[in-house]
Short mmCIF file of C-alpha atoms in Angstrom, two decimals:
data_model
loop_
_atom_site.label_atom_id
_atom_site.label_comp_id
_atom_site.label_asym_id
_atom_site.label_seq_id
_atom_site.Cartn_x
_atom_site.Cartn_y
_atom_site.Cartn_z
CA UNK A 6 13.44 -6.73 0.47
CA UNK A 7 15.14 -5.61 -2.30
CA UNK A 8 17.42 -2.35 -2.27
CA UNK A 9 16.65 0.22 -4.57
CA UNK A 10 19.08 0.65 -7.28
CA UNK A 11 22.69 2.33 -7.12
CA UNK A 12 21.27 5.34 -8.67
CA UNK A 13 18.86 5.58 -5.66
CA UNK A 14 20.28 8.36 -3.24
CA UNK A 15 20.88 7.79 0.32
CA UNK A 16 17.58 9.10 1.51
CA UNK A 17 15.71 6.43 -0.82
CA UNK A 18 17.88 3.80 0.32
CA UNK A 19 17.64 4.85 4.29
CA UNK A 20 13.52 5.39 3.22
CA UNK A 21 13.02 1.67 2.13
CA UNK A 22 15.00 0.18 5.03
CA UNK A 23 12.55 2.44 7.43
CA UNK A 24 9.22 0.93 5.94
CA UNK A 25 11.08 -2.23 6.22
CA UNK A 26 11.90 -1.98 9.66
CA UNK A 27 8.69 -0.64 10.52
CA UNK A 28 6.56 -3.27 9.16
CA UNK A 29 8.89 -5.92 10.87
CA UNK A 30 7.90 -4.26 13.88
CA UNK A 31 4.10 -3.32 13.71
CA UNK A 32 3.84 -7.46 12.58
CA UNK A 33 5.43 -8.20 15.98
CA UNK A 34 2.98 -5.42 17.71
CA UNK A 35 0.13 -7.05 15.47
CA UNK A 36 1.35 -10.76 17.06
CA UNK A 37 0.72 -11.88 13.25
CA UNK A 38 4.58 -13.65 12.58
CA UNK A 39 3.22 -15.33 9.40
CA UNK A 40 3.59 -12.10 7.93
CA UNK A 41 7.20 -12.21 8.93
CA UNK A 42 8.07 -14.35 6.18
CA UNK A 43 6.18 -12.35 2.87
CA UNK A 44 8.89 -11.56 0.03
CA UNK A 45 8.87 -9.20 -2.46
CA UNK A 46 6.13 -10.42 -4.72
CA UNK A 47 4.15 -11.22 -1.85
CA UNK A 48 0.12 -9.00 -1.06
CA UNK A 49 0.28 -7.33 2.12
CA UNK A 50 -2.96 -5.70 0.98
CA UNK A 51 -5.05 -8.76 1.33
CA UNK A 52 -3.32 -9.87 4.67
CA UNK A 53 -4.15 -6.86 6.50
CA UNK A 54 -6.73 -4.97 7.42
CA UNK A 55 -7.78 -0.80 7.21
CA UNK A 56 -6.65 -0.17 10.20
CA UNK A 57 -3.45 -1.81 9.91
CA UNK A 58 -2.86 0.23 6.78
CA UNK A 59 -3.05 3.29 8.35
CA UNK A 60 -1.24 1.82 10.74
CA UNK A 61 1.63 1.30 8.99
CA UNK A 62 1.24 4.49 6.51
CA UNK A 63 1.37 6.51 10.32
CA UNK A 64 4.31 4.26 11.67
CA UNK A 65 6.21 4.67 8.06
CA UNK A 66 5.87 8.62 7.91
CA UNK A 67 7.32 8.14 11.21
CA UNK A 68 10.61 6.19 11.03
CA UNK A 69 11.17 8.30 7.26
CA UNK A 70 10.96 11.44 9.67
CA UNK A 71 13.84 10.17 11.79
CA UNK A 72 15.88 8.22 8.84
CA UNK A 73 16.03 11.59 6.99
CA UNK A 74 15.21 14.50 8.75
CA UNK A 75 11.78 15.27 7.06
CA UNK A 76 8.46 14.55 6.73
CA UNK A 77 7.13 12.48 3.64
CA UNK A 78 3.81 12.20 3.51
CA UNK A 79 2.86 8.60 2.38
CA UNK A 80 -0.85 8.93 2.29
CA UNK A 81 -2.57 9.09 -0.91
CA UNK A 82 -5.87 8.01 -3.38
CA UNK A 83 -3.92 5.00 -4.17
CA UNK A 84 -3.03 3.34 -0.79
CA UNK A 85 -6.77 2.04 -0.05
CA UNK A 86 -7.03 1.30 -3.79
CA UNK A 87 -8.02 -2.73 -3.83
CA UNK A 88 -6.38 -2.86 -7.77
CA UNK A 89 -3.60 -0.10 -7.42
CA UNK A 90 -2.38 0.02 -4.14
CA UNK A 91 1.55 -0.32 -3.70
CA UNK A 92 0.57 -2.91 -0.87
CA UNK A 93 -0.30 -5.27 -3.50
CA UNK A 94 3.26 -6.17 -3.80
CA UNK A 95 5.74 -5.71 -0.68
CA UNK A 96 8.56 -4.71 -2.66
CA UNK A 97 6.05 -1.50 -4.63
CA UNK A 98 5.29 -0.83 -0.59
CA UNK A 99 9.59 -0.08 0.02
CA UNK A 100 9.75 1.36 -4.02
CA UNK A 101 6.88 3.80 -3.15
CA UNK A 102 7.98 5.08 0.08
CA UNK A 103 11.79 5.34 -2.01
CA UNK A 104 10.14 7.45 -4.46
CA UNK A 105 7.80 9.82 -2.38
CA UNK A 106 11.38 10.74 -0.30
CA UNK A 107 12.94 11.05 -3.61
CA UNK A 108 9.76 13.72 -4.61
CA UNK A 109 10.27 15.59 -1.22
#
């Protein structure tokens, strides 16, 4: 994963390590470790199914709720989107759940 930037605040920052963390631990709850090993570039969309996705939208909201004190909803036209989902690349998964923390 990489951080956001140094102009990212603290939320954003404690945001992307929470979707991070999460999906390291719905892959061990999904007993699917080859996905343990995905970089940045790497499609999470085509490695997982629906439910997992909502899965891990659910999960996310969840952790972002404890990491900064609020709820963010992640959910959104584009998530199921097979050409523009942010799941299509890991690291637009962690910039997109930055960026809807950093819109409230």
């Amino acid at each position: 994963m990489t951080l956001p930037t140094s102009t990212s605040s603290p939320s954003e920052a404690a945001a992307a390590a929470a979707a991070r963390t999460t999906l390291d631990r719905l892959i061990e709850t999904w007993g699917r470790p080859e996905l343990s090993g995905l970089g940045p570039e790497d499609d999470l969309y085509e490695r997982i199914d629906s439910f997992a996705v909502v899965e891990l939208l659910l999960e996310t909201e969840s952790e972002i709720e404890k990491a900064v004190g609020r709820y963010v909803p992640l959910a959104d036209e584009s998530i199921l989107d097979s050409t523009r989902s942010p799941l299509r690349r890991l690291q637009d998964w962690f910039d997109y759940v930055a960026q809807a923390v950093a819109r409230g």
